[in-house]
Tab-separated table of N, CA and C in Angstrom:
chain	number	residue	atom	x	y	z
A	28	MET	N	122.969	70.967	110.025
A	28	MET	CA	123.336	70.129	108.883
A	28	MET	C	122.462	70.882	107.742
A	29	THR	N	121.401	71.203	108.258
A	29	THR	CA	121.199	71.749	106.934
A	29	THR	C	121.511	73.294	106.137
A	30	ILE	N	121.844	73.685	107.232
A	30	ILE	CA	123.150	74.490	106.360
A	30	ILE	C	123.458	74.253	105.425
A	31	LYS	N	124.271	73.491	105.923
A	31	LYS	CA	125.456	72.656	105.080
A	31	LYS	C	125.942	71.880	103.867
A	32	LEU	N	124.403	71.123	104.346
A	32	LEU	CA	123.399	70.454	102.639
A	32	LEU	C	123.399	72.093	101.938
A	33	LEU	N	122.712	72.907	102.470
A	33	LEU	CA	122.153	74.029	101.912
A	33	LEU	C	123.915	74.018	100.802
A	34	GLY	N	124.586	74.692	101.592
A	34	GLY	CA	126.556	75.501	101.167
A	34	GLY	C	126.834	74.352	99.994
A	35	ALA	N	126.692	73.452	100.272
A	35	ALA	CA	126.657	71.941	99.052
A	35	ALA	C	126.634	72.309	98.770
A	36	PHE	N	124.739	72.392	98.346
A	36	PHE	CA	124.388	72.223	97.281
A	36	PHE	C	124.895	73.436	96.549
A	37	LEU	N	124.756	74.887	96.943
A	37	LEU	CA	124.841	75.709	96.238
A	37	LEU	C	126.462	75.994	95.414
A	38	VAL	N	127.641	75.240	96.109
A	38	VAL	CA	128.405	75.211	96.059
A	38	VAL	C	128.355	74.208	94.589
A	39	PHE	N	128.095	73.458	94.377
A	39	PHE	CA	128.005	72.334	93.675
A	39	PHE	C	126.879	73.368	91.890
A	40	ALA	N	125.871	73.753	92.411
A	40	ALA	CA	125.199	74.150	91.016
A	40	ALA	C	125.971	75.507	90.698
A	41	GLY	N	127.419	76.438	91.326
A	41	GLY	CA	127.461	77.310	91.077
A	41	GLY	C	128.767	77.196	90.167
A	42	CYS	N	129.492	76.236	90.322
A	42	CYS	CA	130.795	75.669	89.664
A	42	CYS	C	129.651	74.226	89.305
A	43	GLY	N	129.079	74.025	88.991
A	43	GLY	CA	127.707	73.684	87.562
A	43	GLY	C	127.291	74.196	86.252
A	44	SER	N	127.164	76.263	86.530
A	44	SER	CA	126.574	76.525	86.333
A	44	SER	C	127.432	77.368	85.905
A	45	PHE	N	128.673	77.246	86.387
A	45	PHE	CA	130.146	77.463	85.522
A	45	PHE	C	130.069	77.516	84.750
A	46	GLY	N	130.336	76.112	84.594
A	46	GLY	CA	131.545	74.966	83.514
A	46	GLY	C	129.656	74.793	82.205
A	47	PHE	N	128.633	75.249	82.599
A	47	PHE	CA	127.531	75.604	81.289
A	47	PHE	C	127.089	76.627	81.532
A	48	SER	N	127.943	77.099	81.803
A	48	SER	CA	128.548	78.693	81.175
A	48	SER	C	129.693	78.640	80.215
A	49	MET	N	130.732	77.733	80.100
A	49	MET	CA	131.977	78.154	79.738
A	49	MET	C	132.357	77.553	78.078
A	50	ALA	N	130.439	76.392	77.952
A	50	ALA	CA	129.955	75.471	77.102
A	50	ALA	C	128.884	76.467	76.397
A	51	ALA	N	128.344	76.938	77.123
A	51	ALA	CA	127.438	78.141	76.585
A	51	ALA	C	128.863	79.122	75.211
A	52	SER	N	129.099	79.740	76.413
A	52	SER	CA	130.056	80.221	75.573
A	52	SER	C	130.878	79.606	74.259
A	53	PHE	N	131.552	79.454	74.061
A	53	PHE	CA	131.558	78.534	73.087
A	53	PHE	C	131.132	78.112	72.438
A	54	ARG	N	129.815	77.945	72.840
A	54	ARG	CA	128.495	77.493	71.192
A	54	ARG	C	128.100	78.895	70.438
A	55	ASN	N	128.006	80.763	71.755
A	55	ASN	CA	128.153	81.500	71.307
A	55	ASN	C	129.407	81.968	70.166
A	56	GLN	N	130.516	81.463	70.264
A	56	GLN	CA	131.412	81.485	69.440
A	56	GLN	C	131.351	81.603	68.249
A	57	GLN	N	131.358	79.720	68.171
A	57	GLN	CA	131.052	79.522	66.905
A	57	GLN	C	129.607	79.711	66.070
A	58	ARG	N	128.779	80.360	66.839
A	58	ARG	CA	127.547	80.978	66.271
A	58	ARG	C	128.170	82.064	65.868
A	59	GLY	N	128.917	83.274	66.285
A	59	GLY	CA	128.940	84.373	65.717
A	59	GLY	C	129.914	84.088	64.430
A	60	PHE	N	131.451	83.683	64.501
A	60	PHE	CA	131.697	83.427	63.257
A	60	PHE	C	130.840	82.374	62.471
A	61	GLU	N	130.364	81.300	62.135
A	61	GLU	CA	128.585	81.029	61.549
A	61	GLU	C	128.593	82.464	60.851
A	62	GLN	N	128.126	83.367	61.768
A	62	GLN	CA	126.786	84.674	61.548
A	62	GLN	C	128.307	85.751	60.570
A	63	PHE	N	129.987	86.038	60.681
A	63	PHE	CA	130.063	86.474	60.775
A	63	PHE	C	130.953	86.130	59.050
A	64	LEU	N	131.368	84.694	58.714
A	64	LEU	CA	131.711	84.847	57.545
A	64	LEU	C	130.402	84.734	56.586
A	65	ARG	N	128.192	84.967	56.695
A	65	ARG	CA	127.746	84.704	56.083
A	65	ARG	C	127.107	86.337	55.406
A	66	ALA	N	128.226	87.108	57.003
A	66	ALA	CA	128.532	88.598	56.079
A	66	ALA	C	128.920	88.551	55.511
A	67	LEU	N	130.401	88.160	55.730
A	67	LEU	CA	131.279	88.404	54.798
A	67	LEU	C	131.392	87.475	53.345
A	68	LYS	N	130.195	86.338	53.539
A	68	LYS	CA	129.633	85.896	51.699
A	68	LYS	C	128.560	86.926	51.202
A	69	PHE	N	128.155	88.042	51.800
A	69	PHE	CA	126.945	88.865	51.311
A	69	PHE	C	127.541	89.697	50.816
A	70	MET	N	128.538	90.234	51.779
A	70	MET	CA	129.445	91.425	51.293
A	70	MET	C	130.409	91.488	49.766
A	71	ASP	N	130.999	90.163	49.919
A	71	ASP	CA	131.691	89.598	48.017
A	71	ASP	C	130.577	89.431	47.536
A	72	ALA	N	129.342	89.151	47.317
A	72	ALA	CA	128.608	88.831	46.317
A	72	ALA	C	128.084	90.621	46.630
A	73	GLU	N	127.751	91.405	47.306
A	73	GLU	CA	127.196	92.909	46.752
A	73	GLU	C	128.267	93.561	46.667
A	74	LEU	N	129.743	93.640	46.716
A	74	LEU	CA	130.820	94.017	45.972
A	74	LEU	C	130.364	93.295	44.265
A	75	SER	N	130.768	92.828	44.232
A	75	SER	CA	130.668	92.276	42.668
A	75	SER	C	129.464	92.726	41.613
A	76	TYR	N	128.469	92.623	42.898
A	76	TYR	CA	127.437	93.562	41.876
A	76	TYR	C	126.981	94.238	41.955
A	77	ARG	N	126.710	95.083	42.868
A	77	ARG	CA	126.578	96.174	42.917
A	77	ARG	C	127.074	97.700	43.132
A	78	MET	N	128.127	97.412	43.472
A	78	MET	CA	129.122	98.337	44.562
A	78	MET	C	128.895	99.219	45.137
A	79	PRO	N	127.987	99.154	46.259
A	79	PRO	CA	127.699	100.403	47.271
A	79	PRO	C	129.274	100.371	47.837
A	80	PRO	N	128.205	101.816	48.459
A	80	PRO	CA	128.984	102.837	49.624
A	80	PRO	C	130.041	101.589	50.697
A	81	LEU	N	130.894	102.432	51.183
A	81	LEU	CA	131.137	101.267	52.893
A	81	LEU	C	129.688	101.258	53.562
A	82	SER	N	129.051	102.439	53.836
A	82	SER	CA	129.065	102.760	55.349
A	82	SER	C	127.045	102.158	54.390
A	83	ALA	N	126.474	101.940	53.549
A	83	ALA	CA	125.463	100.717	52.989
A	83	ALA	C	125.827	99.386	53.443
A	84	LEU	N	127.037	98.826	52.381
A	84	LEU	CA	127.203	97.270	52.808
A	84	LEU	C	127.169	96.707	52.958
A	85	CYS	N	127.722	97.942	55.331
A	85	CYS	CA	128.026	97.353	56.797
A	85	CYS	C	126.609	97.054	57.133
A	86	ARG	N	126.067	98.286	56.733
A	86	ARG	CA	124.392	98.263	56.897
A	86	ARG	C	122.982	97.013	56.316
A	87	SER	N	124.329	96.492	55.261
A	87	SER	CA	122.614	95.413	54.589
A	87	SER	C	123.408	94.158	54.809
A	88	ALA	N	125.119	94.568	55.270
A	88	ALA	CA	125.396	92.865	55.790
A	88	ALA	C	124.914	93.108	56.926
A	89	GLY	N	125.205	93.691	58.128
A	89	GLY	CA	124.491	94.008	59.007
A	89	GLY	C	122.372	93.304	58.866
A	90	SER	N	122.636	93.329	58.203
A	90	SER	CA	121.184	93.720	58.174
A	90	SER	C	120.482	92.116	57.912
A	91	ILE	N	120.989	91.217	57.554
A	91	ILE	CA	121.521	89.337	57.539
A	91	ILE	C	122.103	89.215	58.075
A	92	VAL	N	122.134	89.491	59.599
A	92	VAL	CA	122.949	88.367	60.482
A	92	VAL	C	122.452	89.240	61.478
A	93	THR	N	122.353	88.348	62.931
A	93	THR	CA	122.380	89.115	64.201
A	93	THR	C	123.562	88.665	65.497
A	94	GLY	N	122.370	89.031	66.203
A	94	GLY	CA	123.041	88.196	67.683
A	94	GLY	C	124.667	90.081	67.260
A	95	PRO	N	125.424	89.544	68.074
A	95	PRO	CA	126.608	91.098	68.031
A	95	PRO	C	127.755	90.633	67.336
A	96	VAL	N	127.777	90.031	66.217
A	96	VAL	CA	128.200	91.098	64.840
A	96	VAL	C	127.377	91.633	64.036
A	97	GLN	N	126.389	91.545	64.049
A	97	GLN	CA	124.378	92.326	63.667
A	97	GLN	C	125.252	93.370	64.259
A	98	LYS	N	124.906	94.203	65.724
A	98	LYS	CA	125.780	95.085	65.851
A	98	LYS	C	127.057	96.441	65.744
A	99	THR	N	128.007	94.674	65.927
A	99	THR	CA	129.394	95.628	64.580
A	99	THR	C	128.741	96.416	63.843
A	100	PHE	N	129.035	95.493	62.683
A	100	PHE	CA	128.569	95.863	61.035
A	100	PHE	C	128.120	97.415	61.556
A	101	LEU	N	126.301	97.742	62.210
A	101	LEU	CA	125.628	98.850	62.248
A	101	LEU	C	125.884	99.961	62.246
A	102	THR	N	126.921	99.217	63.910
A	102	THR	CA	128.099	100.215	64.394
A	102	THR	C	128.798	100.998	63.676
A	103	LEU	N	129.538	100.134	62.900
A	103	LEU	CA	131.032	100.510	61.558
A	103	LEU	C	130.605	101.309	60.760
A	104	ALA	N	128.543	101.211	60.621
A	104	ALA	CA	128.576	101.697	58.862
A	104	ALA	C	128.516	103.190	60.421
A	105	ASP	N	127.885	102.955	60.846
A	105	ASP	CA	127.786	104.882	61.973
A	105	ASP	C	128.694	105.918	62.240
A	106	GLU	N	129.763	104.668	62.738
A	106	GLU	CA	131.122	104.913	63.046
A	106	GLU	C	131.545	105.369	60.887
A	107	LEU	N	131.185	105.466	60.208
A	107	LEU	CA	132.056	105.650	58.994
A	107	LEU	C	131.206	106.193	58.654
A	108	ASP	N	129.305	106.530	59.099
A	108	ASP	CA	128.944	108.073	58.042
A	108	ASP	C	129.402	109.169	59.613
A	109	CYS	N	129.580	109.463	60.010
A	109	CYS	CA	129.726	109.915	61.424
A	109	CYS	C	131.441	110.838	61.303
A	110	GLN	N	132.499	110.126	60.381
A	110	GLN	CA	133.727	110.922	59.749
A	110	GLN	C	133.718	111.294	58.873
A	111	VAL	N	133.952	112.296	58.763
A	111	VAL	CA	134.311	113.534	57.720
A	111	VAL	C	134.991	112.579	56.216
A	112	ALA	N	136.471	111.978	56.402
A	112	ALA	CA	137.164	111.322	55.970
A	112	ALA	C	137.688	110.342	56.712
A	113	PRO	N	136.364	109.695	56.476
A	113	PRO	CA	136.110	107.900	56.776
A	113	PRO	C	137.588	107.373	56.720
A	114	ASP	N	138.473	106.366	57.767
A	114	ASP	CA	139.583	105.874	58.040
A	114	ASP	C	139.010	104.537	58.610
A	115	VAL	N	138.276	103.653	57.995
A	115	VAL	CA	138.269	101.851	57.794
A	115	VAL	C	138.758	101.263	58.957
A	116	LYS	N	139.876	101.677	59.019
A	116	LYS	CA	140.861	100.655	59.784
A	116	LYS	C	139.553	101.229	61.623
A	117	LEU	N	140.820	102.770	61.953
A	117	LEU	CA	140.431	103.114	63.696
A	117	LEU	C	138.268	103.634	62.627
A	118	CYS	N	137.446	103.157	62.036
A	118	CYS	CA	136.358	103.176	62.115
A	118	CYS	C	135.899	101.755	62.864
A	119	MET	N	136.643	100.616	62.589
A	119	MET	CA	136.144	99.349	62.357
A	119	MET	C	136.691	98.965	64.265
A	120	GLN	N	138.332	99.668	64.663
A	120	GLN	CA	138.319	99.335	66.126
A	120	GLN	C	137.393	100.120	66.513
A	121	ALA	N	136.981	101.394	66.605
A	121	ALA	CA	136.033	101.331	67.942
A	121	ALA	C	134.763	100.434	67.831
A	122	ALA	N	134.175	100.243	66.598
A	122	ALA	CA	132.667	99.968	66.839
A	122	ALA	C	133.844	98.522	67.180
A	123	VAL	N	134.425	97.506	67.778
A	123	VAL	CA	134.701	96.837	68.412
A	123	VAL	C	135.066	97.395	69.740
A	124	GLN	N	135.903	98.410	69.530
A	124	GLN	CA	135.398	98.520	71.534
A	124	GLN	C	133.269	98.228	71.931
A	125	LYS	N	132.860	98.974	70.633
A	125	LYS	CA	132.077	99.527	71.934
A	125	LYS	C	131.040	98.077	71.739
A	126	GLN	N	130.926	96.852	71.226
A	126	GLN	CA	130.505	95.568	71.572
A	126	GLN	C	131.400	93.848	72.548
A	127	ASN	N	130.591	93.884	72.574
A	127	ASN	CA	131.047	92.155	73.749
A	127	ASN	C	131.428	91.235	72.151
A	128	LEU	N	132.675	91.131	72.457
A	128	LEU	CA	133.209	89.952	71.434
A	128	LEU	C	133.426	88.670	71.819
A	129	PRO	N	134.048	88.002	71.595
A	129	PRO	CA	135.270	86.589	72.246
A	129	PRO	C	136.379	87.789	71.382
A	130	PRO	N	137.677	87.475	71.891
A	130	PRO	CA	139.077	87.840	71.526
A	130	PRO	C	138.736	87.603	69.944
A	131	ASN	N	138.658	86.007	69.294
A	131	ASN	CA	139.011	86.098	67.911
A	131	ASN	C	138.420	86.533	67.076
A	132	LEU	N	136.916	86.959	68.186
A	132	LEU	CA	136.033	86.944	66.434
A	132	LEU	C	136.635	88.722	66.591
A	133	GLN	N	137.355	89.339	67.351
A	133	GLN	CA	137.361	90.546	67.227
A	133	GLN	C	138.740	91.160	66.705
A	134	GLN	N	139.387	89.831	66.949
A	134	GLN	CA	140.797	90.501	65.870
A	134	GLN	C	140.378	89.892	64.000
A	135	ALA	N	139.329	88.734	64.289
A	135	ALA	CA	139.041	88.704	62.847
A	135	ALA	C	138.078	89.807	62.230
A	136	PHE	N	137.890	90.492	62.992
A	136	PHE	CA	136.568	92.066	62.367
A	136	PHE	C	137.759	93.084	62.236
A	137	LEU	N	138.687	93.201	63.030
A	137	LEU	CA	139.904	94.059	62.862
A	137	LEU	C	141.066	93.448	61.867
A	138	ASN	N	141.157	92.785	61.194
A	138	ASN	CA	140.971	92.606	60.318
A	138	ASN	C	140.636	92.713	58.504
A	139	LEU	N	139.968	92.151	59.103
A	139	LEU	CA	138.734	92.948	58.401
A	139	LEU	C	138.829	94.234	58.005
A	140	GLY	N	138.850	95.346	58.925
A	140	GLY	CA	138.951	96.297	58.580
A	140	GLY	C	140.141	96.822	58.557
A	141	ASP	N	141.495	96.477	58.105
A	141	ASP	CA	142.538	96.480	57.763
A	141	ASP	C	142.177	96.619	55.823
A	142	CYS	N	141.226	95.670	55.846
A	142	CYS	CA	141.422	95.704	54.166
A	142	CYS	C	140.504	95.727	53.484
A	143	LEU	N	139.251	96.628	53.725
A	143	LEU	CA	138.534	98.001	53.281
A	143	LEU	C	138.583	98.915	53.323
A	144	GLY	N	137.966	99.096	52.329
A	144	GLY	CA	138.292	100.357	52.256
A	144	GLY	C	139.863	100.978	51.765
A	145	GLN	N	140.756	99.787	51.774
A	145	GLN	CA	142.169	100.408	51.035
A	145	GLN	C	141.947	100.183	49.743
A	146	PHE	N	142.028	98.908	48.909
A	146	PHE	CA	142.279	99.824	47.812
A	146	PHE	C	140.606	99.408	46.393
A	147	ASP	N	141.222	99.012	44.777
A	147	ASP	CA	140.014	99.120	43.762
A	147	ASP	C	139.517	97.544	44.232
A	148	LEU	N	138.703	97.732	43.501
A	148	LEU	CA	137.573	96.289	43.578
A	148	LEU	C	137.969	95.520	43.876
A	149	PRO	N	139.037	95.166	42.630
A	149	PRO	CA	140.309	93.169	43.071
A	149	PRO	C	140.464	92.931	44.330
A	150	GLY	N	140.540	94.350	44.807
A	150	GLY	CA	141.624	93.789	45.640
A	150	GLY	C	140.974	93.856	47.405
A	151	GLN	N	139.601	94.707	47.068
A	151	GLN	CA	138.498	94.681	47.738
A	151	GLN	C	137.636	93.384	48.290
A	152	LEU	N	138.308	92.202	46.887
A	152	LEU	CA	137.257	90.769	47.094
A	152	LEU	C	138.342	89.592	47.880
A	153	ARG	N	139.227	90.238	47.024
A	153	ARG	CA	140.470	89.251	46.948
A	153	ARG	C	140.738	89.462	49.270
A	154	GLY	N	141.383	90.948	49.847
A	154	GLY	CA	140.657	91.065	50.785
A	154	GLY	C	139.902	90.252	51.711
A	155	LEU	N	138.318	90.015	51.379
A	155	LEU	CA	136.688	89.763	52.053
A	155	LEU	C	137.751	88.502	51.514
A	156	ASP	N	137.981	87.588	50.197
A	156	ASP	CA	138.025	86.451	50.136
A	156	ASP	C	139.772	85.864	51.635
A	157	MET	N	140.396	86.487	51.412
A	157	MET	CA	140.996	86.523	53.269
A	157	MET	C	140.891	86.337	53.826
A	158	ALA	N	139.911	87.426	54.297
A	158	ALA	CA	139.237	87.546	55.934
A	158	ALA	C	137.695	85.893	55.895
A	159	GLN	N	137.691	86.417	54.450
A	159	GLN	CA	136.750	83.751	54.818
A	159	GLN	C	137.601	82.932	54.838
A	160	ALA	N	139.170	83.203	54.339
A	160	ALA	CA	139.170	81.944	54.236
A	160	ALA	C	139.850	81.855	56.131
A	161	GLU	N	140.513	82.614	56.078
A	161	GLU	CA	140.139	83.617	58.017
A	161	GLU	C	140.118	83.102	58.826
A	162	ALA	N	138.666	83.232	59.324
A	162	ALA	CA	137.349	82.696	59.825
A	162	ALA	C	136.817	81.393	59.347
A	163	GLN	N	136.882	81.408	58.185
A	163	GLN	CA	136.455	79.627	58.132
A	163	GLN	C	137.157	78.825	58.625
A	164	GLN	N	138.860	78.607	58.668
A	164	GLN	CA	139.529	78.071	59.445
A	164	GLN	C	139.384	77.593	61.072
A	165	ILE	N	138.758	79.061	61.665
A	165	ILE	CA	138.772	79.466	62.679
A	165	ILE	C	137.757	78.742	63.395
A	166	LEU	N	136.972	78.812	62.611
A	166	LEU	CA	135.330	78.014	62.189
A	166	LEU	C	135.108	76.749	62.327
A	167	GLN	N	136.696	76.386	61.561
A	167	GLN	CA	137.293	74.682	61.070
A	167	GLN	C	137.558	74.308	62.538
A	168	ASP	N	138.351	74.323	63.478
A	168	ASP	CA	138.515	74.611	64.362
A	168	ASP	C	138.087	74.318	65.144
A	169	LEU	N	136.840	75.333	64.886
A	169	LEU	CA	136.148	75.300	66.964
A	169	LEU	C	135.059	74.009	66.172
A	170	LEU	N	134.928	73.337	65.058
A	170	LEU	CA	133.831	72.602	64.729
A	170	LEU	C	134.876	71.422	65.430
A	171	ASN	N	136.191	70.855	64.896
A	171	ASN	CA	136.245	69.899	65.231
A	171	ASN	C	136.168	69.308	66.499
A	172	HIS	N	136.808	70.101	67.283
A	172	HIS	CA	136.758	70.108	69.251
A	172	HIS	C	135.965	70.300	69.868
A	173	ARG	N	134.987	70.389	69.176
A	173	ARG	CA	133.296	71.864	69.202
A	173	ARG	C	132.768	70.060	70.696
A	174	GLU	N	132.510	68.880	70.494
A	174	GLU	CA	132.155	68.538	70.911
A	174	GLU	C	132.837	67.611	72.418
A	175	ASN	N	134.116	67.792	72.207
A	175	ASN	CA	134.674	67.234	73.390
A	175	ASN	C	134.694	68.454	74.680
A	176	ARG	N	135.065	69.894	73.905
A	176	ARG	CA	135.228	71.143	74.893
A	176	ARG	C	133.606	71.040	76.031
A	177	VAL	N	132.983	70.764	74.697
A	177	VAL	CA	131.639	71.773	75.614
A	177	VAL	C	131.749	70.489	76.660
A	178	ARG	N	131.387	69.762	76.493
A	178	ARG	CA	131.416	68.264	77.368
A	178	ARG	C	132.800	68.801	78.208
A	179	SER	N	134.160	68.298	78.281
A	179	SER	CA	134.782	68.815	79.460
A	179	SER	C	134.468	69.527	80.266
A	180	TYR	N	134.218	71.234	79.586
A	180	TYR	CA	133.671	72.090	80.282
A	180	TYR	C	132.588	71.557	81.441
A	181	GLN	N	131.498	71.671	80.985
A	181	GLN	CA	129.985	70.899	81.757
A	181	GLN	C	130.459	69.760	82.672
A	182	THR	N	131.367	69.164	82.636
A	182	THR	CA	132.036	67.930	83.327
A	182	THR	C	133.407	68.638	84.413
A	183	LEU	N	133.349	68.445	84.185
A	183	LEU	CA	134.411	69.737	84.993
A	183	LEU	C	134.322	70.752	85.213
A	184	GLY	N	133.256	71.428	85.371
A	184	GLY	CA	132.208	72.253	86.518
A	184	GLY	C	131.598	71.366	87.707
A	185	LEU	N	131.027	69.977	86.596
A	185	LEU	CA	129.977	69.842	87.828
A	185	LEU	C	131.019	69.350	88.867
A	186	CYS	N	132.323	68.571	88.497
A	186	CYS	CA	133.128	67.059	89.058
A	186	CYS	C	133.514	68.592	90.318
A	187	ALA	N	133.708	69.747	89.366
A	187	ALA	CA	135.062	71.259	90.721
A	187	ALA	C	133.634	71.098	91.388
A	188	GLY	N	132.510	71.402	91.602
A	188	GLY	CA	131.947	71.604	92.499
A	188	GLY	C	131.105	70.283	93.349
A	189	ALA	N	131.187	68.634	92.631
A	189	ALA	CA	131.204	68.075	93.440
A	189	ALA	C	132.139	67.900	94.887
A	190	SER	N	133.432	67.840	94.237
A	190	SER	CA	134.195	68.008	95.482
A	190	SER	C	134.919	68.674	96.709
A	191	LEU	N	133.721	70.091	95.817
A	191	LEU	CA	134.525	71.251	96.804
A	191	LEU	C	132.840	71.143	97.826
A	192	ALA	N	132.394	70.237	96.976
A	192	ALA	CA	131.028	70.503	97.964
A	192	ALA	C	131.943	69.370	99.234
A	193	ILE	N	132.146	67.848	98.539
A	193	ILE	CA	132.185	66.703	99.367
A	193	ILE	C	133.699	67.380	100.509
A	194	LEU	N	134.638	68.595	100.365
A	194	LEU	CA	135.301	68.530	100.739
A	194	LEU	C	135.191	69.599	101.829
A	195	PHE	N	133.715	70.526	101.955
A	195	PHE	CA	133.263	71.689	102.344
A	195	PHE	C	132.453	69.923	104.187
A	196	LEU	N	132.157	69.919	103.464
A	196	LEU	CA	130.599	69.134	104.140
A	196	LEU	C	131.467	67.367	105.276
């Protein structure tokens, strides 16, 4: 009987922890978009004021954010420095592939790579504004349903664990 109870507890804990890890993943995705927007605003201001080389701009943007967004910008700067004839789009793809980012944050970075280094200063600024608008929309969608999703992930994990534990007993 003790082994059955231990097994039921482990099933309950495993399913519950899965639900809580899904909720944590959702929160990390939200934090990633907040960091991404912060970096884009910094890049916009930096381009308007100083117009640094793209690798220096990415390195500076990476220095003001944290987490996977920071690593992606720093990796992009390294990729741009290593290229003989930098193609920002390919460098961004390489940088994104080296990081563990949520799919929609990956897509936001790839969209940013499409517009960086392609145009003159006004075009660059418009591209950054478009990337900011897209990221802001995604972040707003995440924030609109945040509490319900987080609570649902946690509740479903615990309920699934409880139901499986009851079935096994």
